[in-house]
Amino acid sequence: MIELIRTHQLNIMLVLCGACGILIFLLLITRFLAKKRKTILILMELIAFFLLWFDRLAYIYAGDPGRTGFIMVRISNFAVFFLTSGIVFGFNLYLEDLLRNEGKLDFLPKRLYVSRIASVAGMILALVSAFTNLYYYFDDANIYYRGRGFLIAYTIPVFAPILQYTVVRQYKNKFSRLIYVSLVLYIFVPVVCGILQIFTYGISIVNMSMVAVSISLYVFMYLDLNNTVEHIHELEIQYLQGEQARMHKLFDQTATAFVTAVEKKDEYAKGNSVKIAEYAQKIAEYAGKSKEDCEKVYYTALLHDVGLIGIPDNVILKESDPDKADYEVMRKKPIIGAEILSSITEYPYLCLGAHYSHERYNGTGYPEGLKGDEIPEIARIVGVADAYVNMTTKKRYRNARMDFEAREAFVKGTGEEFDPSFSDIMIKIIDSENREKASDSKVTPEQEISCTVYRENISAGIPVESDIVKISFDCEMPLDEGYEFCSPSVVLFDSYDRRVHDNKRSIESYHYFEYGEIWFDKYSITTEARKIEERITEDNGKRHNNKDSNHYEILAGRYEDHMKLVMISKDLSKEVTVALPGGSKAAYIGLTGENCRIKNIHVQTTTEKVEQGDIPRIVEPVSYIDHLESDIQNVQVDRLRSAYSEGVELRKKTQIVFHAMTLPGATLVWHCPYIVLYSSDDGSVGGENYREYALVKLSGENESTEEFAETHFEMKKKEAFPGWDEWRKINQDGMDCKVLIETKGKTIVLKTENLGVEIKNTAVIKEEADKIYAALTGNQVALTDIRIEYF
């Protein structure tokens, strides 16, 4: 390595000189350094440049007996020894500047003053040596030789940097990591090379190393500056983001305050705008919109109804159903809202939402009667969310609709009132929320109810399923000593909100259906149940350890269309068998009574399950499939997917033909046949290794999860479509259906058209399946005469 440097040192010196020259030029044009720091660095690079330049000249002219050689050798060697101490002096200035500025020191360590004096002394000794041969001398051939005091020349370049290092080490925390590394390198690399120089003659290791570390000083300083700039940039970004967040918060608060002020006009509208905004944002998220677009949708929906502020109070606060004149006034709301929001020019989409959110996909909306894609997309999203919240919110002139009613409105309105894509998403959101409600909230009845008169209060419905439920409570009675009769009792019923209703509007709205009433004595009343049968066991209290006269228990379970209750009180227990109108109805128990207070109500679902045969049949089953069978057995689906046909193995082209009739209690459009595409080891739905690829409803819905297949669903209403009310009526009377299923590799294409509802569902299976099957199911439907045809 030493010989390599010795051979090429003149070229190395030239390259290093060129590097120094470039750095000097860069420093001259640099504007991001303080003037003093810039001057010191330029000085250091100049010293390094001339140190190596003169050292190179000393080698070039060594042994040159001519007059030029004589002069250049002496000038060059003097400059080398003089500038070696000058390097130390320049570094001392740089270190002092760092400590004053980055280190924020008012008083510099005395060691730096000592180091500065030592470097000046070194330069003076270099001048003395030029006349006394202290460091070097020349023979007659103009050849350089080390003098007797040669080692003195390297004492200061070694001693002073070590002194400087003690300062650097002491104030290490004042420097950045890169600056600290550059300072350590600047000090110790020349020191190490200086020690090597003592034992190496004929090459300038120290001088070259000094120039190299001078260059590295600039490089590290530049890297540190980059880090500083990046850090400042990050702080600026954080500040801007903070400002943006504060502005966003201010805008949000302002918009919310504005909406709150508008909603003050109508107490029934309180909170609606936020709900609409949240649902609109959900729809946008489901549709795959960006975070920024979802936020735009949110605020558009939040402010879309601001035009309400311009509607007269006599129209808004009207208690009766709005008349034609009221509707004409309300049609001005989007125009007023658009005028108000048009002044917010930074967010033009707010104005679009207010102006067009009441347009309808088929062109029947207002104010301009736009249709389809003519309506801005953001307004189509807001329109769907607005429709849902308004349907499920109580108004002055009507009760809130149930979720299932809103869902049906979207099924019917898909492609008519609402954009099909966003309407379909809204249906999925409703289904998802209903599943969460069903799984997260077991119906808990009130802990206590009081009934002075019979049925004055009735608890929330306790569902009766195949898992036996145990209900216990205490009963305090009589409440009124002057009133002779007092007793708790139960009401058996079905209702979409799990509540008992007694007025016509609520009964219709919640599809309330009462089966009967049962007391804890020998009495019961049958209303809509097909039959209620009781078997009483006298003196049953001892067997059930029921010593407390105020304590009551009910055990209830269900199998298909039969329900059994065991009712236990102090005096007796009785077994009650109830034949429901059919298996499609739900069943709930409501606690009530007369002249009593029911308290400490506790409901527990046991692990015991009602199996076939556990409840004796008291009436014949209601069957709507008592018809001749074709290729596979008929199937009656009393409730959502409660039964399935046999699995049909699919070939290249498979057609399933069947007769469908919705059951008498069916009231919704999705009470119809469904087709399930799946695979399993035994070919049955739910069998081992079950994989469901698609669930298609003949009402024009697709409920595929896309866990095992990617699906593309299309639904069109053709000219033959009679309207949903007629469609549902024909389904109740019965209709013939055809479903064609084509398979090719991993792709399954299902096509069907029934009463003008054309469906095409394409499922691409993610994993290979040996066999793929189709099965018929549905909700409250009888499927008969099922035929399989292969092509």
mmCIF file of C-alpha atoms in Angstrom, residues 58 88 91 97 137 140 159 174 178 198 228 230 340 364 408 432 438 456 460 548 621 644 677 693 730 736 748 776 788:
data_model
loop_
_atom_site.group_PDB
_atom_site.id
_atom_site.type_symbol
_atom_site.label_atom_id
_atom_site.label_comp_id
_atom_site.label_asym_id
_atom_site.label_seq_id
_atom_site.Cartn_x
_atom_site.Cartn_y
_atom_site.Cartn_z
ATOM 1 C CA ALA A 58 8.633 20.153 -3.547
ATOM 2 C CA VAL A 88 -4.478 23.261 12.824
ATOM 3 C CA PHE A 91 -9.615 23.896 12.336
ATOM 4 C CA ASP A 97 -17.402 28.912 15.555
ATOM 5 C CA TYR A 137 18.251 21.209 4.909
ATOM 6 C CA ASP A 140 24.509 20.759 -3.144
ATOM 7 C CA PHE A 159 -0.320 17.892 20.299
ATOM 8 C CA LYS A 174 -23.585 20.113 21.340
ATOM 9 C CA LEU A 178 -22.417 13.695 11.501
ATOM 10 C CA ILE A 198 7.981 9.543 11.308
ATOM 11 C CA THR A 228 -31.124 19.916 9.228
ATOM 12 C CA GLU A 230 -35.049 17.807 6.153
ATOM 13 C CA ILE A 340 -76.265 29.560 -0.019
ATOM 14 C CA THR A 364 -88.617 11.896 -11.598
ATOM 15 C CA GLU A 408 -87.484 -3.137 0.572
ATOM 16 C CA SER A 432 -74.534 -5.667 7.946
ATOM 17 C CA ALA A 438 -78.661 -9.478 16.075
ATOM 18 C CA GLU A 456 -100.823 -1.584 31.171
ATOM 19 C CA ALA A 460 -89.843 -6.348 25.396
ATOM 20 C CA ASP A 548 -91.267 -18.484 47.554
ATOM 21 C CA PRO A 621 -98.240 -29.543 9.959
ATOM 22 C CA TYR A 644 -82.390 -26.419 1.201
ATOM 23 C CA LEU A 677 -73.696 -22.004 -5.672
ATOM 24 C CA TYR A 693 -69.529 -18.923 -4.064
ATOM 25 C CA ILE A 730 -97.858 -13.327 -8.640
ATOM 26 C CA ASP A 736 -92.672 -21.313 -12.773
ATOM 27 C CA ILE A 748 -69.800 -20.004 -13.161
ATOM 28 C CA LEU A 776 -82.532 -24.024 -3.984
ATOM 29 C CA ILE A 788 -82.873 -30.876 -13.627
#
